[in-house]
Short mmCIF file of C-alpha atoms and ligand atoms in Angstrom, two decimals:
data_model
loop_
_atom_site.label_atom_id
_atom_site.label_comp_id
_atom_site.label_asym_id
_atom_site.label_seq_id
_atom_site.Cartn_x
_atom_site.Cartn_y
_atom_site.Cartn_z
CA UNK A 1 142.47 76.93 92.53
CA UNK A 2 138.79 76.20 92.35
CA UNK A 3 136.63 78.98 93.05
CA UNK A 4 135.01 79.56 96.26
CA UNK A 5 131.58 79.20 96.99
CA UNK A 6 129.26 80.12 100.44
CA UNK A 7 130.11 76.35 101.86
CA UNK A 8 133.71 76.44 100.93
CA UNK A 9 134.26 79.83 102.69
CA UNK A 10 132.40 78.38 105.82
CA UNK A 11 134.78 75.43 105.78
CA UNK A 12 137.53 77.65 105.22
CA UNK A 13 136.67 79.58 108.93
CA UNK A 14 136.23 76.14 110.05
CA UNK A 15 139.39 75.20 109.18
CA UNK A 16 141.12 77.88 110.72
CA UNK A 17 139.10 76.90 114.68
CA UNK A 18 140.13 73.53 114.11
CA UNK A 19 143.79 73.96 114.00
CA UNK A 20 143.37 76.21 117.56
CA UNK A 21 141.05 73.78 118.94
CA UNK A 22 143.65 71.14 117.81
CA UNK A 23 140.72 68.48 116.89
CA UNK A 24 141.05 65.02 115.54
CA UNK A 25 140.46 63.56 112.57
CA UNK A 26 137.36 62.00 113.67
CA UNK A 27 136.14 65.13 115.42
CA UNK A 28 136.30 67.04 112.51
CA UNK A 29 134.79 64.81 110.20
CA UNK A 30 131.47 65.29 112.11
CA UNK A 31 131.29 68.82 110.68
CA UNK A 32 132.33 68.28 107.55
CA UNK A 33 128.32 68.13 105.52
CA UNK A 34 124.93 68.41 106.66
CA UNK A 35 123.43 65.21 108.24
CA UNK A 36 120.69 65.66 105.81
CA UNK A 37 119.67 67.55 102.34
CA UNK A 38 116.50 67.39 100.77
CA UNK A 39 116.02 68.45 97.54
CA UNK A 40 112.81 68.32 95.32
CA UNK A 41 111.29 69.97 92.41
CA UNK A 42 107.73 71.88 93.58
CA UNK A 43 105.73 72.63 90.86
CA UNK A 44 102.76 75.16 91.07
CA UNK A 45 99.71 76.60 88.91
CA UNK A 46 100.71 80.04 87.35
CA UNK A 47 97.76 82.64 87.48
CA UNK A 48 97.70 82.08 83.52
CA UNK A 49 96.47 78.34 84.09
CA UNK A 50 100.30 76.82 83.24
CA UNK A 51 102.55 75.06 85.61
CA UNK A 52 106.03 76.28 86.85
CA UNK A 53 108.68 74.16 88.99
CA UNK A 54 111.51 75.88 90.79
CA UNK A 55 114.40 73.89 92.60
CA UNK A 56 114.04 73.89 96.35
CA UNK A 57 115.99 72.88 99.47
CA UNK A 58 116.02 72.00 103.15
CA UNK A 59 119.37 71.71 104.23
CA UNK A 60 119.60 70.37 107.93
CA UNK A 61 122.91 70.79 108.90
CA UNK A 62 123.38 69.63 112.94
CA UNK A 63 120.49 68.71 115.36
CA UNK A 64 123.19 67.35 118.02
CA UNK A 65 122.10 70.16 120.59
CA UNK A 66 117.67 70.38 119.09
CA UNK A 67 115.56 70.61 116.59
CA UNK A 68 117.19 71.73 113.47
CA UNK A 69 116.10 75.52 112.82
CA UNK A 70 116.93 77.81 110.09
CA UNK A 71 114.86 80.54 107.65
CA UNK A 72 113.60 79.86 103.68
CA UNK A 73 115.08 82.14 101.37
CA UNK A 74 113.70 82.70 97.79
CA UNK A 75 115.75 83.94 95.28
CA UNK A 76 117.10 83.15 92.49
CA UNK A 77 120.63 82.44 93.39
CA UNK A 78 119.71 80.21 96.22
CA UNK A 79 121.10 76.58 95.03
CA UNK A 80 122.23 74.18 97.30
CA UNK A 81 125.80 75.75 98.29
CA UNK A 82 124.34 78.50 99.36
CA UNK A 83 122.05 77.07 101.59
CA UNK A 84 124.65 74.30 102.88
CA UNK A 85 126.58 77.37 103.87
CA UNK A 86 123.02 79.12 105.63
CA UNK A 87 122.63 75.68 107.43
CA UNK A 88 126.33 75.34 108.50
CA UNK A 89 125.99 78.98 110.19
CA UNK A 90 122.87 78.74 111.55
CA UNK A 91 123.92 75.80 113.62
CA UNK A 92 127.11 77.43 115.07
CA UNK A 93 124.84 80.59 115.37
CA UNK A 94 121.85 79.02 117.46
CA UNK A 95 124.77 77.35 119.72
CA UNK A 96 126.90 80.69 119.88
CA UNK A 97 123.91 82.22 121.65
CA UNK A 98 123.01 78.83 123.42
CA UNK A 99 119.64 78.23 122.73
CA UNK A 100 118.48 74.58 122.36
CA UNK A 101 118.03 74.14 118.69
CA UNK A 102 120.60 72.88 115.62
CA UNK A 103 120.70 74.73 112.25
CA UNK A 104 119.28 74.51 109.06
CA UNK A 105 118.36 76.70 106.09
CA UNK A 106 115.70 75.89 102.83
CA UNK A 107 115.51 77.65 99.98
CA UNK A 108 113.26 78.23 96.75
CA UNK A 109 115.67 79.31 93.33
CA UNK A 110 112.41 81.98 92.11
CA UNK A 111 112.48 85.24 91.51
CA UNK A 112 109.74 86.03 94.22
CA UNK A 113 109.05 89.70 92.75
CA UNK A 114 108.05 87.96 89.63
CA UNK A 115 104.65 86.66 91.18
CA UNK A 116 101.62 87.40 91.98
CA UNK A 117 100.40 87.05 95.84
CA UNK A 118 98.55 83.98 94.94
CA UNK A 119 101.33 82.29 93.16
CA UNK A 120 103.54 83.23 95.93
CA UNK A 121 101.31 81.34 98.20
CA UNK A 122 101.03 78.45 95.98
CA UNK A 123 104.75 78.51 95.90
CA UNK A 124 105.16 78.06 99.78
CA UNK A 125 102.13 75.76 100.23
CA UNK A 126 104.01 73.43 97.41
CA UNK A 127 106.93 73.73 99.95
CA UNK A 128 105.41 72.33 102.77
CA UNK A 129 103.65 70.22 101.13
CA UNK A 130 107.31 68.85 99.84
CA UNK A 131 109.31 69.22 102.63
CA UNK A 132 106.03 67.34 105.29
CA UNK A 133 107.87 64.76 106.63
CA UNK A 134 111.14 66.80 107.63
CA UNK A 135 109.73 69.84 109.18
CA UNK A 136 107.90 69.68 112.63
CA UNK A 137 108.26 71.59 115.89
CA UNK A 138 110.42 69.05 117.47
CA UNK A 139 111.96 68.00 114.11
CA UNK A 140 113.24 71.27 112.33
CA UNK A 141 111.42 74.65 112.40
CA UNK A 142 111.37 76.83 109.67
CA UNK A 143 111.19 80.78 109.73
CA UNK A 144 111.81 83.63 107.36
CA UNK A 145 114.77 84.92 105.50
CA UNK A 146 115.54 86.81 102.70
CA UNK A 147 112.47 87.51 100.60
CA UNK A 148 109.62 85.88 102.86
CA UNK A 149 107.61 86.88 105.38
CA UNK A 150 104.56 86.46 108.13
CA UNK A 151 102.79 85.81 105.59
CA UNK A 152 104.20 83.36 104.29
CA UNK A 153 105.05 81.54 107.11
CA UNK A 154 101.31 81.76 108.08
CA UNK A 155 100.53 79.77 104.57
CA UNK A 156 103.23 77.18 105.55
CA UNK A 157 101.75 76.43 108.99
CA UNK A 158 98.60 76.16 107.68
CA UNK A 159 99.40 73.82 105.26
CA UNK A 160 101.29 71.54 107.64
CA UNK A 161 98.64 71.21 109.72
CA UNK A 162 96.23 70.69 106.96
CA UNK A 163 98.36 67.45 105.69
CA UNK A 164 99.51 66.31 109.49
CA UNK A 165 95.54 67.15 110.61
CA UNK A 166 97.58 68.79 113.37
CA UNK A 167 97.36 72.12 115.67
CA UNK A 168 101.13 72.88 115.43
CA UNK A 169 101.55 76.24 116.20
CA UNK A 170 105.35 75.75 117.10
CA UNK A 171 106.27 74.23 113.97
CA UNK A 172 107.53 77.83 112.40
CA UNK A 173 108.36 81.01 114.04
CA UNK A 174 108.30 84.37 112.35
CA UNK A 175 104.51 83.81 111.95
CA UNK A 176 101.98 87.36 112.20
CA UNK A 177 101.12 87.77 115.52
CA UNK A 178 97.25 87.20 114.72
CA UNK A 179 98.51 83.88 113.95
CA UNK A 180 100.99 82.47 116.85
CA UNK A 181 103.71 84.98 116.18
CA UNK A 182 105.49 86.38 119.22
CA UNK A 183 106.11 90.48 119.72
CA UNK A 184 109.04 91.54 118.71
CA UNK A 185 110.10 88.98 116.40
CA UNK A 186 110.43 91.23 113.28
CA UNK A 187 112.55 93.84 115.20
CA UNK A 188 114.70 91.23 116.82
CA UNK A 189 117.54 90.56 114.65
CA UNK A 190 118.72 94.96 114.07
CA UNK A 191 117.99 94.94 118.15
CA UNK A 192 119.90 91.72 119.40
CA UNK A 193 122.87 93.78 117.10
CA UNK A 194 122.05 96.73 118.56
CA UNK A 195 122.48 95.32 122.17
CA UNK A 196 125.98 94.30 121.21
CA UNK A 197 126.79 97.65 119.19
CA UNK A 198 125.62 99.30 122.80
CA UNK A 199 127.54 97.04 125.31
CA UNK A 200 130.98 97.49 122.90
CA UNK A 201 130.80 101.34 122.95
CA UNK A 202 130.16 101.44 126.50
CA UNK A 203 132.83 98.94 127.27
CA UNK A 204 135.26 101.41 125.37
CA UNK A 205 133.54 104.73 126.77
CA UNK A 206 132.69 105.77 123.14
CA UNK A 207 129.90 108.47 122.68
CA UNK A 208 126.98 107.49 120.74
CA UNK A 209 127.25 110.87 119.40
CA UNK A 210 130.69 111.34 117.99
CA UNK A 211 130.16 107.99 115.78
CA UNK A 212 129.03 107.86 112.82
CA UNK A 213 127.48 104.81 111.10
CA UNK A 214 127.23 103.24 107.43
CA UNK A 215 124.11 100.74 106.70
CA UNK A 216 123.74 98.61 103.64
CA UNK A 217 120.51 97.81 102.75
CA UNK A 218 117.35 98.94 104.56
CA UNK A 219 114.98 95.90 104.55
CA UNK A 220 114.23 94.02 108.03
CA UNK A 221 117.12 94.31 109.27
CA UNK A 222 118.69 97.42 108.04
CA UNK A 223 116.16 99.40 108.33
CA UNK A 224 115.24 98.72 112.10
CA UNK A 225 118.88 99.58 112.79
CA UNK A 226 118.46 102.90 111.51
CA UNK A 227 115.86 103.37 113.46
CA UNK A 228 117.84 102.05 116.85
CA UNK A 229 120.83 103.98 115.97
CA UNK A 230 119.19 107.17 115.00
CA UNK A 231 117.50 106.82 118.61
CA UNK A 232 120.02 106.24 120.46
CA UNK A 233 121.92 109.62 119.32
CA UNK A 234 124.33 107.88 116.81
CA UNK A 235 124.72 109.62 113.27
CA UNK A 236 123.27 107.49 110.58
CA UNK A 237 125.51 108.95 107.86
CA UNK A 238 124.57 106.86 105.12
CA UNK A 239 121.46 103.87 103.84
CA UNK A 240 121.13 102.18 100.91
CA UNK A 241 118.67 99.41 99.30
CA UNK A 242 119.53 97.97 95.60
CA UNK A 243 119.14 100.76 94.02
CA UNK A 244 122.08 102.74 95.58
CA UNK A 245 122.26 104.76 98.70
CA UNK A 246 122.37 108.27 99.96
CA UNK A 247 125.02 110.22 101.95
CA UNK A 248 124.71 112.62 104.48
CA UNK A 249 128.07 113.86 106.25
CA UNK A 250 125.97 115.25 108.74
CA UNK A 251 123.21 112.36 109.04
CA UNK A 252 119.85 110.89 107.75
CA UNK A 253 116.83 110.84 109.46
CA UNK A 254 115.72 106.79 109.12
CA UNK A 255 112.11 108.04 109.46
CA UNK A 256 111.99 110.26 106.68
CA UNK A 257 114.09 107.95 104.54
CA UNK A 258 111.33 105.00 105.25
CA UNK A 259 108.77 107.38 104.58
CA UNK A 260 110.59 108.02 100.76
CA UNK A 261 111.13 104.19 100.71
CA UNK A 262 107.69 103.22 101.08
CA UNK A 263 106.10 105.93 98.72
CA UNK A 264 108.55 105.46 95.69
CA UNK A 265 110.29 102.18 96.44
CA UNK A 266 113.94 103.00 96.99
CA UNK A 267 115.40 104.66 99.64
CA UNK A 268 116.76 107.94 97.48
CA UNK A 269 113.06 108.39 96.74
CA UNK A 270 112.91 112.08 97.74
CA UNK A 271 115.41 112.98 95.24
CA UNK A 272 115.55 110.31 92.90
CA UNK A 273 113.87 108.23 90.40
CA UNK A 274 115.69 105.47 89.34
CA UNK A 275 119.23 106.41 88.55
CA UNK A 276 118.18 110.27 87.80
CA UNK A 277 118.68 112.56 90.61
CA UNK A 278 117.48 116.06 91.18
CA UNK A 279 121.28 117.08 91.89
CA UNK A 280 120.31 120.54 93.03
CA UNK A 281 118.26 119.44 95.31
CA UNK A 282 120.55 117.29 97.09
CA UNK A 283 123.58 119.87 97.32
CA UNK A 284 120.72 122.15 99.13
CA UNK A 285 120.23 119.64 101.63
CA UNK A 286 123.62 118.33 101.80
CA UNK A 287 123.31 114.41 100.54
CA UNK A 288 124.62 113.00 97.97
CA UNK A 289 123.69 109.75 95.87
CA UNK A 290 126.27 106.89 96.18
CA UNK A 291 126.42 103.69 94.68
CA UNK A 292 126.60 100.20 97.26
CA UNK A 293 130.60 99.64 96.54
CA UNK A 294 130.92 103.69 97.31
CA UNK A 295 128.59 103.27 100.28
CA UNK A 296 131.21 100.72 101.87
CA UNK A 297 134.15 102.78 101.72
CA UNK A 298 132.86 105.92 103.01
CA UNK A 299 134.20 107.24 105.86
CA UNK A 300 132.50 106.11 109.35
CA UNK A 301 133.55 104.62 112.57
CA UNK A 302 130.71 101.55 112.15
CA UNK A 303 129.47 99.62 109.08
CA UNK A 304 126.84 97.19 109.13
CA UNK A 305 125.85 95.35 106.11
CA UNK A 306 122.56 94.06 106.25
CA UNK A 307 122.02 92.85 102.70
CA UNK A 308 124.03 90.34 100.58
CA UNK A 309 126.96 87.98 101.43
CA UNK A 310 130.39 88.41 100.06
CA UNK A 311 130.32 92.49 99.88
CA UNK A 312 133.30 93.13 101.78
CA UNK A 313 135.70 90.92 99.71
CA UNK A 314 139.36 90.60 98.66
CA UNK A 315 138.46 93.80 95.96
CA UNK A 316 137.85 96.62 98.73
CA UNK A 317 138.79 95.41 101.95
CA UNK A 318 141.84 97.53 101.94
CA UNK A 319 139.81 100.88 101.18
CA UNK A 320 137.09 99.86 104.24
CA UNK A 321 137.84 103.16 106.93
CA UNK A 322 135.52 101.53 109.60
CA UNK A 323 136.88 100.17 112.75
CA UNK A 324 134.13 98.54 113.28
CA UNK A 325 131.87 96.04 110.94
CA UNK A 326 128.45 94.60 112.77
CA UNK A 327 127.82 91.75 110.06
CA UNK A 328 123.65 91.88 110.42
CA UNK A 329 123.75 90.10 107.30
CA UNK A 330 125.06 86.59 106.36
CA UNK A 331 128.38 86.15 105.34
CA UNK A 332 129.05 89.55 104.13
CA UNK A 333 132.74 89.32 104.24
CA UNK A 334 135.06 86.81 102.80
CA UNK A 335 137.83 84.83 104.67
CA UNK A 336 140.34 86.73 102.22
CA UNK A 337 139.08 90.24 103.08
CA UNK A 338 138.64 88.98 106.82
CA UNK A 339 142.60 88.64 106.91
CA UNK A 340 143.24 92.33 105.42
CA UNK A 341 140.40 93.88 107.57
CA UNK A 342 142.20 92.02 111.20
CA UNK A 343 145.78 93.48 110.15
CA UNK A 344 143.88 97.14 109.58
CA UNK A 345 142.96 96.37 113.12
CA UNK A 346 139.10 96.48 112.17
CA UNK A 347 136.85 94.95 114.91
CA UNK A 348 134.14 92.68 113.29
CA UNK A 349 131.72 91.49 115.27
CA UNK A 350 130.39 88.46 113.10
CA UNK A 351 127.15 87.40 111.39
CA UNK A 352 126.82 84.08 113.96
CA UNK A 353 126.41 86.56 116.90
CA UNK A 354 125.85 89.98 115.34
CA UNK A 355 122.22 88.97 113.93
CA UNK A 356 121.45 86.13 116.37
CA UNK A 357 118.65 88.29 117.60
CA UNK A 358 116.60 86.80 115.13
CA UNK A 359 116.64 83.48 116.36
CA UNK A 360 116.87 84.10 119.79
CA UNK A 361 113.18 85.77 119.04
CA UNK A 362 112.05 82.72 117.25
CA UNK A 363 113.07 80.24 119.91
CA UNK A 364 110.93 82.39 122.24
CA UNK A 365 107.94 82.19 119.41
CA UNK A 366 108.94 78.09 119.76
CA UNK A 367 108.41 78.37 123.56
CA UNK A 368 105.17 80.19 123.56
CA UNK A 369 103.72 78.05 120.74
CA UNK A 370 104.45 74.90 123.03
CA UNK A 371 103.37 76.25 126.57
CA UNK A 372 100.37 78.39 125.17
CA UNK A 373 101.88 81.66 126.79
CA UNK A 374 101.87 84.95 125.07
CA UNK A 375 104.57 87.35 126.54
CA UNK A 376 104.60 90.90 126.49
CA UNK A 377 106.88 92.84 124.25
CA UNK A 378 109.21 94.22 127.58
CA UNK A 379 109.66 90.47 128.42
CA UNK A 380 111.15 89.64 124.55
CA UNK A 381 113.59 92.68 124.63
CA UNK A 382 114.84 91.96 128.26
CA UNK A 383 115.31 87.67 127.68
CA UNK A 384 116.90 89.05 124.52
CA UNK A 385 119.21 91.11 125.55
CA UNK A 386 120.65 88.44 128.16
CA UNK A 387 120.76 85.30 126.08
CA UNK A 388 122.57 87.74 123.28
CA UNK A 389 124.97 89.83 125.68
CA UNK A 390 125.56 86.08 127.28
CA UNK A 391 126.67 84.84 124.11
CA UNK A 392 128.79 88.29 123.15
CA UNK A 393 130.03 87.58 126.58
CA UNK A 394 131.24 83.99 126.06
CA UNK A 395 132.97 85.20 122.57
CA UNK A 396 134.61 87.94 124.01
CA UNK A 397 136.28 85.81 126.43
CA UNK A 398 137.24 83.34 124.36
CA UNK A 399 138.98 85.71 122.02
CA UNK A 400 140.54 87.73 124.82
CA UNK A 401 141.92 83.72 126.05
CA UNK A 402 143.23 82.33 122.60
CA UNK A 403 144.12 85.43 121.05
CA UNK A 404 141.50 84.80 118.48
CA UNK A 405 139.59 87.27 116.11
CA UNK A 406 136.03 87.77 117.13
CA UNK A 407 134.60 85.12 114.35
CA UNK A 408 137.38 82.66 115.33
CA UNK A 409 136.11 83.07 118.81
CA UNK A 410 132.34 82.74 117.90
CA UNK A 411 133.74 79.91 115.62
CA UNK A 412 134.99 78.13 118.71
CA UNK A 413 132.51 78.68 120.86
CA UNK A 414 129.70 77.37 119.23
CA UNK A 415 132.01 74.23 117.33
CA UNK A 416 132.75 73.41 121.53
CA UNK A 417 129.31 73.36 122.10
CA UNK A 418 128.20 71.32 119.16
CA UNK A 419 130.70 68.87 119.83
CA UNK A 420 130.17 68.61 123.34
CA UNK A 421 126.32 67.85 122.62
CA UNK A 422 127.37 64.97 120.00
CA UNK A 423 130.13 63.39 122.64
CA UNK A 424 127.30 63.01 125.35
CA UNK A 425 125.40 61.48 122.97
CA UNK A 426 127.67 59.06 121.81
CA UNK A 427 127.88 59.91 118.27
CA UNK A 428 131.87 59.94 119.01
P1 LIG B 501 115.12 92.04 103.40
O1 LIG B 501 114.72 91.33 102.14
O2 LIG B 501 114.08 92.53 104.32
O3 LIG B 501 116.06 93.31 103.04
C1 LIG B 501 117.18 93.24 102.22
C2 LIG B 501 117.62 94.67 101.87
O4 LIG B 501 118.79 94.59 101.07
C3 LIG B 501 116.60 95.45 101.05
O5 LIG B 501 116.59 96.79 101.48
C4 LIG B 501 117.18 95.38 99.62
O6 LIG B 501 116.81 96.51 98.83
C5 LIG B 501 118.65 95.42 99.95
N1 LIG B 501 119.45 94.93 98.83
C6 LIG B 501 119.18 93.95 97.94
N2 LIG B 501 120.16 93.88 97.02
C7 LIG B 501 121.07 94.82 97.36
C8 LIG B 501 122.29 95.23 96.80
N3 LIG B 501 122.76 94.69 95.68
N4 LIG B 501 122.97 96.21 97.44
C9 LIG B 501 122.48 96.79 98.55
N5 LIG B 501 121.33 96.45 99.11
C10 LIG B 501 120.63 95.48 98.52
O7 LIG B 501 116.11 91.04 104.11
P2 LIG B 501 116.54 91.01 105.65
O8 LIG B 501 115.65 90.08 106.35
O9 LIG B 501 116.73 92.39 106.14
O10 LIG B 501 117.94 90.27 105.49
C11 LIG B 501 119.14 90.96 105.15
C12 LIG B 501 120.33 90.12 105.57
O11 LIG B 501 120.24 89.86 106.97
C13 LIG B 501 120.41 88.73 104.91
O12 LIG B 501 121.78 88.39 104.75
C14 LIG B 501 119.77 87.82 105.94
O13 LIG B 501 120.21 86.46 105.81
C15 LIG B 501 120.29 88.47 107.21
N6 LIG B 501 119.50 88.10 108.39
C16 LIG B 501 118.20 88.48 108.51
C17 LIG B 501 117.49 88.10 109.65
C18 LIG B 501 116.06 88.51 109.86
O14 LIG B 501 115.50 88.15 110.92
N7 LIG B 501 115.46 89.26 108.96
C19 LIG B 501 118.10 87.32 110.63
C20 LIG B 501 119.44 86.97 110.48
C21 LIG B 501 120.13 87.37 109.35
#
């Protein structure tokens, strides 16, 4: 059997909504690859004078219902595949919550923590300047993702309106707020989960705080949920960030762990440096060090991973004690552990609605960067937490009709809507 890969796993969920939905041949076909990929070569001037060229990507996936939208992710593992698979989700994502965009993804293979701020800006200038002619505000709309930033995103506006001689502040969201960003845009994507986490708890009378929650990885979106969580009264028994993570059975206080985080760089900092831990120290306190595969199995009534895809896989899905998995980040569990996790009876609430906050934030970035408005921060929480809850709503019902899984649901919702939007405009 060949070997799976981000695109083929998407396809593989596909699959499995097609046979419910009982398409055609022809319908299907229309998701079967992105309408377009671009890729190109950008080459940049190293700080030492020499040149360097990465790969680099836009993948635009659907615009049958708007503009295509999707982040930029540099790393050094993002190839094409990988952002096929980023552009495929994004577009059932942005029509799972129903906002009036498509999907797309881009993506620079670099190792970003390798370069200096000026080559990083080089870098994402060369990407504009590469990708011109596909991007614009009512063409495809950029943002951030793994491993960029305001910053960034600031450089890239800038440099498209320097080569369209525009004033284009809608033409990517996820910009600082100095600069046409919109308040809370970089909390968005832990809160629009956070909503969801809220509104399933309540539905099910659960106490905030008899349940105890698992978070993997402690960036954007991680570490915002902490934060939520911790607030709200639920035990946040366990973080971690590459490095590893540390365990509390009777919880972590986010605050101090960001505090640790930002002063040594990983978030065992108070205790540890690198892999060496001050072992006493930790038994006094009651924490323990524990490595990302540990951190997944521990014992908890919620995970959330909210750093790589493919974590919860085929290897450990058995060993998983959560009932519940909030997938903040992007395809963190495989089709293969998906079917062990639904017979343990594990709810998953998945990545296309669990961190749709994000966009949902950025759409409302699109809107004021179009109309000139500037709203306050009360007015981004409350639109978000009815186009999100809307969307939860919408999956929940179409599980509860078709006996579906929650992903097969979200699956089906926003394939419905995609194909709806192509049908009325006679691409079938
Ligand atoms: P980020 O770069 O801010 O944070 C990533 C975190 O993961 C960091 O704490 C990093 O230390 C940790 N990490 C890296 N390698 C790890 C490993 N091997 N094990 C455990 N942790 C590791 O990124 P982010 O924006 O928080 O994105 C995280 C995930 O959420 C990604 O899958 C991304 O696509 C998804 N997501 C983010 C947003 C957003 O608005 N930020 C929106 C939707 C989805």
């Amino acid at each position: 059997m060949a070997m799976a890969t981000p695109y083929t796993r998407f396809q593989t969920t596909l699959r499995d909504v097609f046979v419910k939905l009982d398409l055609t041949k022809e319908e299907q076909a229309l998701f079967a690859e992105p309408q377009e990929i671009h890729r190109t070569d950008i080459s940049f001037q190293r700080d030492d004078g020499s040149t360097a060229t990465f790969p680099a990507f836009r993948v635009q996936y659907n615009n049958a219902r708007g503009p295509y939208k999707g982040g930029i992710r540099y790393h050094p593992l993002a190839d094409e595949d990988e952002v096929k698979a980023l552009a495929a989700l994004m577009s059932i994502k942005t029509a799972v919550v129903n906002i009036p965009f498509g999907g797309a993804k881009g993506g620079v293979q670099c190792n970003p923590k390798e370069l200096s701020k000026k080559e990083l800006q080089e870098v994402s200038r060369a990407y504009m300047r590469a990708m011109v002619e596909h991007v614009g505000a009512d063409i495809d709309c950029p943002a951030p993702d793994v491993n960029t930033n305001p910053a960034i995103m600031a450089w890239m506006r800038d440099e498209y309106e320097k080569q369209t001689r525009s004033y284009s502040p809608a033409v990517i969201t996820g910009k600082p707020l100095s600069y046409g960003g919109s308040l809370g845009r970089d909390t968005a994507t832990a809160r629009g989960g956070f909503f969801i986490l809220q509104e399933m708890m309540d539905r099910r009378a659960m106490d905030p705080e008899e349940l105890k929650v698992v978070i993997q990885g402690f960036g954007n979106a991680g570490a915002h949920m902490a934060h939520f969580l911790h607030g709200a009264g639920y035990t946040v028994v366990a973080v971690s960030d590459s490095q590893g993570g540390i365990y509390s059975e009777e919880g972590i206080d986010p605050v101090r762990i960001e505090k640790y985080k930002r002063k040594t760089g990983q978030v065992a900092g108070e205790y540890c440096t690198g892999s060496v831990c001050d072992t006493e120290r930790m038994k006094l306190d009651g924490v323990r060090h524990v490595s990302n595969e540990e951190l997944l199995e521990l014992p908890c009534d919620i995970l959330i991973p909210a750093a790589l895809d493919t974590v919860i896989n085929e290897g450990n899905a058995e060993r998983i004690q959560a009932k519940f998995i909030l997938e903040l980040a992007n395809g963190p569990t495989t089709p293969e552990a998906d079917a062990i996790l639904q017979k343990k009876g594990v709810e998953i609430i998945p990545d296309v609605l669990a961190n749709a906050g994000g966009v949902t934030v950025s759409y409302f970035e699109w809107t004021q960067g179009r109309s000139g408005e500037q709203w306050t921060e009360d007015q981004v929480d409350r639109e978000l937490k009815r186009v999100i809850l809307e969307g939860y709503k919408a999956v929940r019902r179409e599980a509860r009709r078709n006996e579906m899984t929650y992903r097969q649901a979200a699956f089906s919702v926003g394939v419905k809507r995609m194909l709806d939007a192509m049908k009325v405009r006679g691409w079938i």
